[in-house]
Amino acid sequence: MHEEGKGMRVFEEVPWHAIVLQEDVCQELESSPDGLSTAEAESRLDTHGYNRLKPQKGRTLFQKVWEQLNNILIYVLVVAGIVSGVLQEWAEMGLIFFVVIVNCTIGVVQEGKAEKAANSLQAMLSSTATVLRDGTKVNIDAEYVVPGDVIFLKSGDRVPADCRLLEVTNVEVQESVITGESSAVKKHVQPSPLDAALGDRKCMAYSATTVVSGKAVAIVCSTGEDAEIGRISTIVGALEREKPNIVVQLDIIGKWVSVIVIVLAVASFFIFKFGPADASLKDSFNNSVAIAVSVIPEGLPAVIAIALSMGVTAMAAKNAIIRQLSCVETLGSLTVICSDKTGTLTKNEMTVVEVRTCEEKAELEGVGFHGSGSIHMCSGESFSEEQMEQFERVIRIGVLCNDSSISIMQDEHGNELGWQHSGSSTEVALLFAGMKVGLDQLSLERDYPRLGCIPFESGYKFMATLNQFEEGNLYCFKGAADRLIELSSHQLANDSGQKCSIDRAAWHNHVDELASRGLRVIALCMAEEKEFPDLLRTEPMTIAKRKPFLTILGLAAIIDPPREECIKSIEEAHRAGINVKMVTGDHVGTAVAIGKILNIANDDGVLCLTGQELDKMSPEELRNKVKNCNIFARTSPENKLQIVQALQAEGEICSMTGDGVNDAPALKAANVGVAMGITGTDVSKEVSQMVLADDNFSSIIEAVREGRKVWDNLTKVLVLNFPANIGQGLSLFFASFFSGLDGAPLTAIQALYVNLITAVTLGLMMAAEPPERTIMNRPPRKPRKRLFGKKVVWRCLFVSTQIVLAVIGVYAWGEKWPEAYSVEERRGEAFSLLVFLQMIYSLNVRFLKTTSIRWGIFSGNKYVPLSFLLIIGLQCLIIYTPSIQSFFEVRGLDGYQWLRMIIIMVVLFLDVEFEKLVLDRYVFPKVKPVLRKIGLRTPTVTGIKQVFRFKGAEVLPSGRIARNISLRNMTMEEIDSFRIA
């Protein structure tokens, strides 16, 4: 059995694409065009390992469970449960451990599926390969391919390893999974420049890419994790996301709550045991347990998980699929959205918007892949018969010189479902343009049958067909405007339709003017067969170099139109304080033109930066430039990662969109990686936190709105729950000073009921609160915004103090007036008052920053009346059902007790409303600057920030790279050391 990875990787850093002679490539690999012997291949398999990716280690079920249990609040609950068991309080012990199990189960389930990125990458590798062994062609499992093997590739094959091409015959390779280039790349055997980008190395074929045409012979240079896809896999595994803010804040809250619980529980034990009560050891422990379970918000983790899940469901309805729960909250704090252009900000439906002849120009209405629309003169004048004929002639060439097709889809009942198309998007745009002027493709092909064709090639940049016309056979040419203008000697005069000498300067001016608007320009020309009878038998490159001979008819200007809804969404993002940046592989002119239409272009800063410019910048310069530039063109996948890291180093919370394997590192490094659901690869979806089902930028903005709503509602849940928890614990604590143990106003069972039933019911009600109307008119939250800020702390203290006074007050009051109630009756009143105070207080919390005294206090959230009816019904069931009374140690209430509770509830509601009016409006705005000036902040429980450096990069303990790092120049050993670190 072979040992994987044994020995040294001796070939991995050689620039295979830049070696001039094929003989030198073979010599460097210690191989030859005749391939390897079986013995040598076996030896190399021992040295280099199998041609496969190392699977990422997944977490075991035990590890996942431990992550949920490794929480100080859970520790306190477990200790409380053990103490209850030792004291034989079985009901309390059972409930406490039930809470622990439920919270752990919810946490494990809501974490979702384990990371599958490495498995998805492995699935993209070829399963078999045809190699030359011992001078004979053999088919083997691709994992046995080694450096130096000579392999054979043909159309439809998946390339098994990174290789240098030795022989090619019309080879095109689809490399989008590696380079992000959407079009197939024409390959050749000539070496590439040393600094050529990955997509420009035309003499190389890379593992996991697909041969779409032709055949080739190649020699393997890199396998497994040494290949480009292996580097991506390694980088993805090395990058770890920083903990989301919601997780950090809940950790901080948990630690502080634990400190409070431990202090109160220990203090109460000593007070009860050695204080005036002189209680027994068992009773002292019981009281400490009751205080512990009272203060700990047992139901809070479940409420938060369910609140996040509700956000996930709401986002899914708006085409944003969330893969990681904590991402819901992070979306609400985004400060920058980096979006791809094609298909996300634009329709990805090329559309002919303008047609020009030598002197006239016309606009075509209607965008996208459909035939509805019309043509009209740009001047606003009506078409003359001659003018219309001229424009139809131009578009007719585009329809005839075309290998694509369009058709109407129908269901089984013959109902039209819409258009379907196949072929080049540019050609499809010309077909739909033809429909707008009444030219049907099938009719034209029947009336003007094709006799021959020269297919399009990037080398000569045109396509030509020979079609039969009544006046004689004509060549129809379609291609790049710059190439065909130079090949044209004549043009058609608008007035007579007769050929005349070409005005090249005028045509080039047309092209420049259209290109400056971000339009792709196609020239449409013709030539008569009788003048050039041997054209189809001539080598296309020879045609491209001959003297001008074509007659140019006109130009078609094509654009991938912006999505109309994106313009509004970007405006909304700007109002919300979110900066939108376009990151595209398209040309600068097109990117800038679309950016200006979408109002993304930054006229005050750098208008546009290219990937080459980014590669030349230092980390400091990159950070400054990236922050002030909103359009990035001709970018590589590595540039995306550079942009993300530079923005994060500037303190931004950023999102990045992507769809290819090559985008995986940037998607994982971003605070919110967004994959495309339609065009995205499985790998990009697995490493992302959110997937757009419709590939639409507007869905990101809808997700941001939902993320902000979730944060607001989580704040409301905390503001609602903690006063009740603190009030419960302090009521038990202070009651010991004057009541003794038998008179404790609350029991541990009652506290657990409030935390698990009342608090969870009201918490879920808060989680369903609709967003505020102005939620997208305020700036993003600070990156480390505290859930438990100064206002929240003050509100908790203010309300919990009143709860303590109320609970202890009615309990003491019931001892004397209007009669001496029993302990169970007084406890029933205190217990019920605690439940109803939390219920009435929830109305204050519904509108945190505005008054709750309004007509719609119960409207806008259908769960408010339902929750109130449920809580009141359950409480009445508890205090008036004999069998349940004994379990909760309560008795039924009379009219005086109900009257007291109602009065206290109204007083609490009005007190909080007065506090909101006075403090929020007049006091806090003046106190806040003073506190900030003296440096008083809400305390946190965090360790010292540790930072280590890797290749000049600042890396946080979580693994997130805080400064820019050039991954392309990293060796495998350096990447491995980074992962170990």
XYZ file of C-alpha atoms in Angstrom, residues 152-682:
531
model
C -4.424 11.925 -23.750
C -7.369 14.355 -23.683
C -10.409 14.548 -25.946
C -13.691 16.441 -26.072
C -15.812 15.719 -22.982
C -12.878 14.623 -20.792
C -12.280 16.129 -17.372
C -8.593 16.989 -17.039
C -7.153 14.660 -14.354
C -4.192 16.813 -13.258
C -2.357 20.055 -14.025
C -0.446 19.472 -17.255
C 1.581 21.180 -19.990
C 0.171 20.645 -23.482
C 2.503 18.945 -25.994
C 0.139 18.524 -28.978
C -3.245 20.173 -29.602
C -5.899 19.915 -32.305
C -8.613 22.595 -32.003
C -8.678 22.245 -28.219
C -10.977 24.406 -26.116
C -11.163 23.987 -22.325
C -13.871 25.274 -19.977
C -11.877 26.646 -17.039
C -14.543 28.654 -15.182
C -14.229 26.503 -12.062
C -10.592 27.560 -11.713
C -10.242 30.955 -13.392
C -13.792 32.338 -13.326
C -13.681 32.896 -17.105
C -17.165 32.047 -18.399
C -16.113 31.264 -21.991
C -14.128 28.206 -23.074
C -10.434 28.950 -23.674
C -8.687 28.100 -26.936
C -5.444 26.250 -26.163
C -2.092 26.075 -27.932
C 1.402 24.753 -27.182
C 3.371 28.034 -27.186
C 4.750 29.053 -23.767
C 3.174 31.928 -21.822
C 4.934 34.858 -20.115
C 6.298 34.142 -16.657
C 3.854 36.596 -15.007
C 0.820 35.439 -17.004
C -2.378 35.153 -15.013
C -3.847 31.691 -14.568
C -6.477 32.281 -17.237
C -3.857 33.465 -19.738
C -1.691 30.328 -19.568
C -2.949 28.900 -22.850
C -0.364 26.110 -22.937
C -1.641 24.590 -19.682
C -4.678 22.489 -18.762
C -5.731 22.318 -15.117
C -7.217 19.598 -12.989
C -11.064 19.568 -12.762
C -11.475 21.642 -15.940
C -13.320 20.168 -18.933
C -12.260 19.742 -22.560
C -15.184 20.984 -24.664
C -13.675 20.403 -28.102
C -10.630 18.942 -29.862
C -7.996 16.567 -28.618
C -4.562 16.905 -27.036
C -1.498 15.160 -25.674
C -0.078 16.575 -22.422
C 2.483 15.830 -19.743
C 1.419 15.949 -16.087
C 3.155 18.590 -13.973
C 1.253 18.620 -10.655
C -1.181 16.246 -8.964
C -3.405 16.183 -5.891
C -2.907 19.073 -3.512
C 0.016 20.395 -5.582
C -2.403 21.174 -8.418
C -4.255 24.484 -8.622
C -7.472 22.979 -7.320
C -5.462 21.479 -4.474
C -4.119 24.908 -3.574
C -7.682 26.210 -3.463
C -8.704 23.303 -1.232
C -5.786 23.977 1.103
C -6.478 27.702 1.304
C -10.168 27.074 1.985
C -9.208 24.692 4.778
C -6.701 27.160 6.230
C -9.077 30.120 6.319
C -11.406 30.255 9.278
C -14.124 32.812 9.766
C -14.028 35.128 12.715
C -16.687 34.427 15.311
C -19.903 36.254 14.410
C -20.763 39.134 16.699
C -23.907 37.427 18.002
C -21.823 34.474 19.225
C -19.255 36.773 20.873
C -21.970 38.835 22.575
C -23.821 35.780 23.870
C -20.532 34.421 25.262
C -19.967 37.707 27.091
C -23.521 37.753 28.462
C -23.216 34.127 29.532
C -20.025 34.787 31.478
C -21.454 37.772 33.311
C -24.696 35.981 34.120
C -22.646 33.072 35.466
C -20.652 35.401 37.719
C -23.873 36.926 39.072
C -25.437 33.483 39.597
C -22.425 32.095 41.458
C -22.129 35.173 43.708
C -25.852 35.197 44.576
C -26.061 31.417 45.090
C -22.989 31.261 47.349
C -24.014 34.372 49.286
C -27.568 33.089 49.804
C -26.273 29.725 51.040
C -24.186 31.359 53.768
C -26.930 33.844 54.665
C -29.533 31.083 55.035
C -27.187 28.710 56.817
C -25.462 31.114 59.180
C -27.824 34.114 59.142
C -31.042 34.875 61.042
C -32.903 32.008 59.362
C -30.485 29.425 60.792
C -31.646 26.986 58.084
C -30.589 23.418 57.648
C -27.943 22.402 55.134
C -30.587 20.910 52.823
C -32.795 23.989 52.901
C -29.800 26.261 52.313
C -28.790 24.240 49.278
C -32.371 24.244 48.015
C -32.539 28.016 48.189
C -29.194 28.382 46.375
C -30.405 26.085 43.617
C -33.638 28.064 43.347
C -31.692 31.315 42.960
C -29.384 29.756 40.355
C -32.189 28.447 38.169
C -34.083 31.726 38.628
C -31.334 33.972 37.284
C -30.133 31.687 34.476
C -32.267 32.270 31.338
C -32.680 28.576 30.517
C -34.965 29.207 27.582
C -32.855 31.951 26.024
C -30.604 29.747 23.818
C -33.672 28.055 22.355
C -35.414 31.393 21.760
C -32.336 32.835 20.035
C -31.899 29.736 17.851
C -35.575 29.796 16.891
C -35.458 33.570 16.272
C -32.535 33.072 13.909
C -34.372 30.196 12.257
C -37.406 32.432 11.744
C -35.067 34.898 10.024
C -33.758 32.070 7.847
C -37.314 31.126 6.844
C -38.214 34.734 6.035
C -35.061 35.126 3.922
C -35.693 31.871 2.075
C -39.066 33.262 0.992
C -37.124 36.145 -0.580
C -34.652 33.862 -2.434
C -31.833 34.144 0.119
C -30.947 30.668 1.421
C -29.030 30.837 4.717
C -26.551 28.036 5.409
C -25.270 29.247 8.793
C -27.616 30.587 11.477
C -25.299 33.255 12.880
C -25.029 34.735 9.372
C -28.559 36.123 9.843
C -27.318 38.577 12.451
C -24.110 39.395 10.562
C -26.131 40.481 7.524
C -27.667 43.247 9.592
C -24.264 44.800 10.300
C -22.844 44.730 6.750
C -21.056 47.929 5.781
C -19.865 46.836 2.315
C -21.381 44.545 -0.322
C -18.981 43.392 -3.047
C -21.041 42.067 -5.918
C -20.298 40.393 -9.203
C -21.738 42.153 -12.253
C -22.946 39.534 -14.699
C -26.244 37.966 -13.678
C -26.263 39.595 -10.241
C -26.356 43.305 -10.951
C -27.266 42.686 -14.581
C -29.746 40.338 -16.256
C -27.075 38.205 -17.971
C -29.284 38.576 -21.046
C -27.383 40.398 -23.773
C -29.616 42.849 -25.626
C -29.133 44.832 -28.832
C -30.014 48.398 -27.822
C -28.778 50.366 -30.845
C -28.083 49.789 -34.548
C -26.048 52.176 -36.717
C -25.521 52.576 -40.405
C -22.976 54.968 -41.872
C -25.158 58.030 -41.173
C -28.211 56.970 -39.150
C -28.832 55.344 -35.807
C -31.856 53.603 -34.325
C -32.759 52.350 -30.841
C -34.415 49.045 -30.020
C -36.811 48.950 -27.083
C -37.247 46.002 -24.758
C -34.438 44.385 -22.772
C -33.700 40.766 -22.025
C -34.240 37.532 -23.881
C -37.652 38.141 -25.420
C -38.900 39.446 -28.750
C -41.246 42.168 -27.521
C -40.188 45.685 -28.371
C -39.793 47.947 -31.359
C -37.247 49.988 -33.291
C -37.306 53.759 -33.713
C -34.966 56.481 -34.909
C -32.790 58.052 -32.201
C -33.638 61.452 -33.662
C -37.325 60.855 -32.998
C -38.198 61.113 -36.692
C -40.231 58.497 -38.527
C -38.468 55.878 -40.657
C -38.436 56.368 -44.403
C -38.859 53.209 -46.440
C -35.193 53.319 -47.449
C -34.019 53.818 -43.883
C -36.080 50.913 -42.566
C -34.734 48.709 -45.335
C -31.174 49.674 -44.384
C -31.653 48.721 -40.715
C -33.411 45.474 -41.627
C -30.505 44.618 -43.930
C -28.019 45.116 -41.070
C -29.983 42.954 -38.622
C -30.667 40.308 -41.311
C -26.917 39.685 -41.574
C -26.782 39.139 -37.808
C -29.619 36.593 -37.934
C -28.204 34.640 -40.897
C -24.596 34.642 -39.697
C -25.644 32.885 -36.496
C -25.273 29.405 -34.986
C -27.597 29.967 -32.019
C -31.326 29.343 -31.792
C -34.393 30.492 -29.870
C -37.776 28.876 -29.385
C -40.917 29.063 -27.284
C -41.292 26.548 -24.455
C -44.705 24.970 -24.024
C -46.272 22.708 -21.410
C -48.183 19.518 -22.183
C -51.341 21.571 -22.782
C -49.713 23.848 -25.342
C -49.504 26.857 -23.026
C -46.494 29.101 -23.601
C -43.982 29.069 -20.742
C -41.461 31.539 -22.142
C -38.397 31.582 -24.346
C -35.579 29.092 -24.346
C -32.312 29.624 -26.163
C -29.077 27.858 -26.950
C -25.734 29.184 -28.075
C -23.767 32.395 -27.633
C -25.557 35.152 -25.710
C -24.355 37.696 -28.295
C -25.902 35.698 -31.118
C -29.111 35.195 -29.135
C -29.326 38.986 -28.705
C -29.147 39.412 -32.495
C -31.933 36.842 -32.996
C -34.245 38.707 -30.606
C -33.326 41.985 -32.344
C -34.451 40.370 -35.583
C -37.821 39.525 -34.025
C -38.306 43.187 -33.084
C -38.084 44.209 -36.741
C -40.111 41.244 -38.011
C -37.249 38.951 -39.095
C -37.866 35.336 -38.101
C -34.810 33.065 -38.011
C -36.496 29.977 -39.462
C -38.069 31.983 -42.314
C -34.758 33.646 -43.175
C -32.898 30.325 -43.161
C -35.532 28.929 -45.500
C -35.457 31.944 -47.845
C -31.664 32.350 -47.759
C -30.251 28.819 -47.214
C -26.729 28.477 -45.858
C -24.173 26.998 -48.238
C -21.074 27.130 -46.068
C -19.572 28.550 -42.869
C -16.375 29.780 -41.244
C -16.908 29.370 -37.457
C -15.876 32.096 -35.062
C -12.404 31.886 -33.522
C -10.827 34.315 -31.081
C -7.703 34.369 -33.242
C -9.370 36.111 -36.174
C -12.485 37.483 -34.325
C -15.188 36.910 -36.930
C -17.686 34.392 -38.229
C -18.790 34.107 -41.872
C -21.520 32.221 -43.697
C -22.290 31.829 -47.405
C -26.003 32.243 -48.110
C -28.016 31.971 -51.267
C -29.755 35.257 -52.269
C -31.892 35.985 -55.334
C -29.267 38.372 -56.711
C -26.485 35.853 -56.097
C -24.686 34.160 -53.251
C -23.446 36.499 -50.503
C -20.977 36.099 -47.679
C -22.387 37.343 -44.343
C -19.732 38.466 -41.857
C -20.225 39.144 -38.143
C -17.445 39.945 -35.681
C -15.335 42.378 -33.717
C -15.826 45.900 -35.046
C -12.148 46.837 -35.032
C -11.227 43.755 -37.117
C -14.041 43.985 -39.692
C -13.743 47.742 -40.220
C -10.137 47.185 -41.206
C -11.221 44.393 -43.579
C -13.867 46.627 -45.203
C -13.269 48.642 -48.367
C -16.836 49.891 -48.917
C -19.998 50.924 -47.125
C -23.614 51.358 -48.218
C -24.857 54.893 -48.782
C -28.034 55.664 -46.829
C -29.796 57.548 -49.592
C -29.241 55.131 -52.491
C -28.214 51.890 -50.817
C -25.319 51.687 -53.260
C -21.735 50.808 -52.350
C -19.302 53.673 -51.828
C -15.807 54.008 -50.368
C -15.603 53.443 -46.645
C -15.073 56.308 -44.201
C -13.049 54.374 -41.657
C -12.551 57.331 -39.322
C -16.324 57.804 -39.036
C -16.884 54.117 -38.266
C -14.121 54.102 -35.650
C -15.705 57.189 -34.061
C -19.016 55.327 -33.894
C -17.301 52.390 -32.224
C -15.442 54.580 -29.705
C -18.604 56.479 -28.783
C -20.608 53.289 -28.237
C -17.791 51.583 -26.328
C -17.495 54.614 -24.010
C -21.064 53.854 -22.927
C -20.091 50.324 -21.989
C -21.624 48.743 -25.090
C -20.187 45.742 -26.895
C -19.985 46.600 -30.610
C -20.456 44.037 -33.380
C -19.831 44.879 -37.038
C -22.014 43.340 -39.754
C -20.628 43.111 -43.300
C -21.122 41.312 -46.597
C -19.241 40.313 -49.754
C -20.279 38.781 -53.062
C -19.215 35.208 -53.758
C -18.568 35.901 -57.442
C -15.784 38.291 -56.444
C -14.210 35.869 -53.945
C -15.200 32.313 -54.969
C -12.495 30.550 -52.920
C -13.114 32.345 -49.617
C -14.520 29.334 -47.737
C -11.520 27.240 -48.735
C -9.075 29.880 -47.484
C -7.471 29.642 -44.053
C -9.366 32.133 -41.783
C -6.135 33.704 -40.516
C -5.202 34.368 -44.133
C -8.539 36.099 -44.686
C -7.900 38.244 -41.593
C -4.608 39.441 -43.121
C -5.760 40.111 -46.693
C -6.474 43.500 -48.206
C -9.857 45.130 -47.384
C -12.648 43.515 -49.402
C -15.861 43.643 -47.318
C -18.775 46.047 -47.496
C -19.777 47.156 -44.006
C -23.530 47.533 -43.514
C -23.685 48.676 -39.918
C -22.951 48.185 -36.232
C -24.997 46.494 -33.508
C -24.446 47.793 -29.961
C -25.108 45.183 -27.278
C -25.266 45.415 -23.493
C -26.058 43.140 -20.592
C -28.688 45.464 -19.105
C -28.763 46.216 -15.370
C -31.601 44.670 -13.422
C -34.171 47.397 -12.899
C -34.821 46.298 -9.319
C -31.083 46.523 -8.571
C -31.063 50.279 -9.168
C -33.673 50.715 -6.429
C -31.932 48.215 -4.163
C -28.595 50.044 -4.478
C -30.311 53.321 -3.611
C -31.784 51.600 -0.562
C -28.346 50.232 0.382
C -26.861 53.729 0.189
C -29.648 55.086 2.418
C -28.826 52.312 4.868
C -25.165 53.379 4.944
C -23.957 50.341 2.995
C -21.334 50.849 0.303
C -21.814 48.736 -2.829
C -18.756 47.700 -4.848
C -18.747 45.939 -8.222
C -16.088 43.259 -8.707
C -16.095 41.867 -12.248
C -13.851 40.157 -14.754
C -15.292 42.337 -17.517
C -13.501 45.179 -19.283
C -13.013 48.574 -17.647
C -15.282 50.491 -20.029
C -18.184 48.095 -19.583
C -17.757 47.974 -15.803
C -17.640 51.755 -15.475
C -20.655 52.224 -17.758
C -22.780 49.764 -15.774
C -21.459 51.266 -12.527
C -22.625 54.717 -13.563
C -26.073 53.427 -14.548
C -26.383 51.719 -11.161
C -25.011 54.782 -9.341
C -22.080 52.772 -7.952
C -19.250 54.774 -9.547
C -17.350 56.892 -7.041
C -16.694 60.203 -8.771
C -14.878 61.620 -5.721
C -12.420 58.736 -5.336
C -10.777 56.243 -7.684
C -13.228 55.475 -10.502
C -11.992 51.983 -11.341
C -9.106 49.664 -10.475
C -8.014 46.631 -12.482
C -6.735 43.325 -11.169
C -3.249 44.064 -12.515
C -3.162 47.352 -10.598
C -4.207 45.580 -7.393
C -1.457 42.977 -7.815
C 1.201 45.697 -7.884
C 0.078 47.446 -4.681
C 1.572 47.125 -1.217
C -0.830 46.030 1.575
C -1.074 49.595 2.930
C -1.724 51.110 -0.501
C -4.239 48.372 -1.258
C -6.226 49.173 1.891
C -6.415 52.865 1.051
C -7.292 52.378 -2.606
C -9.870 49.632 -2.104
C -11.806 51.657 0.425
C -12.156 54.607 -1.967
C -12.928 52.656 -5.145
C -16.266 51.051 -5.961
C -15.545 49.423 -9.341
C -12.972 46.678 -9.919
C -12.531 45.319 -13.458
C -10.531 42.459 -15.007
C -10.197 40.920 -11.556
C -8.958 37.442 -10.786
C -10.278 35.258 -7.954
C -7.188 36.136 -5.936
C -8.054 39.815 -6.339
C -11.424 39.097 -4.720
C -9.631 37.692 -1.691
C -7.321 40.727 -1.612
C -10.312 43.084 -1.679
C -12.074 41.233 1.146
C -9.000 41.217 3.370
C -8.190 44.873 2.684
C -11.730 45.929 3.600
C -11.709 43.818 6.767
C -8.377 45.330 7.758
C -10.098 48.726 7.551
C -12.762 47.559 9.988
C -15.466 46.892 7.394
C -17.998 44.069 7.634
C -18.198 42.869 4.059
C -20.066 40.477 1.846
C -18.642 38.937 -1.325
C -20.493 37.152 -4.114
C -19.032 34.345 -6.224
C -19.945 31.257 -8.227
C -16.777 29.294 -9.067
C -14.352 27.022 -7.237
C -11.847 29.810 -7.631
C -14.088 32.130 -5.606
C -14.155 29.769 -2.615
C -11.297 31.419 -0.626
C -12.872 34.886 -0.961
C -16.324 33.563 -0.079
C -14.986 31.885 3.038
C -12.864 34.866 4.092
C -15.773 37.332 3.767
C -17.961 38.021 6.778
C -20.854 36.847 4.626
C -19.962 34.783 1.574
C -22.779 34.780 -0.968
C -22.902 32.051 -3.639
C -25.043 32.048 -6.751
C -27.804 29.444 -6.669
C -28.294 29.172 -10.440
C -24.779 29.515 -11.841
C -22.791 28.632 -8.717
C -20.740 25.450 -8.292
C -21.311 23.085 -5.373
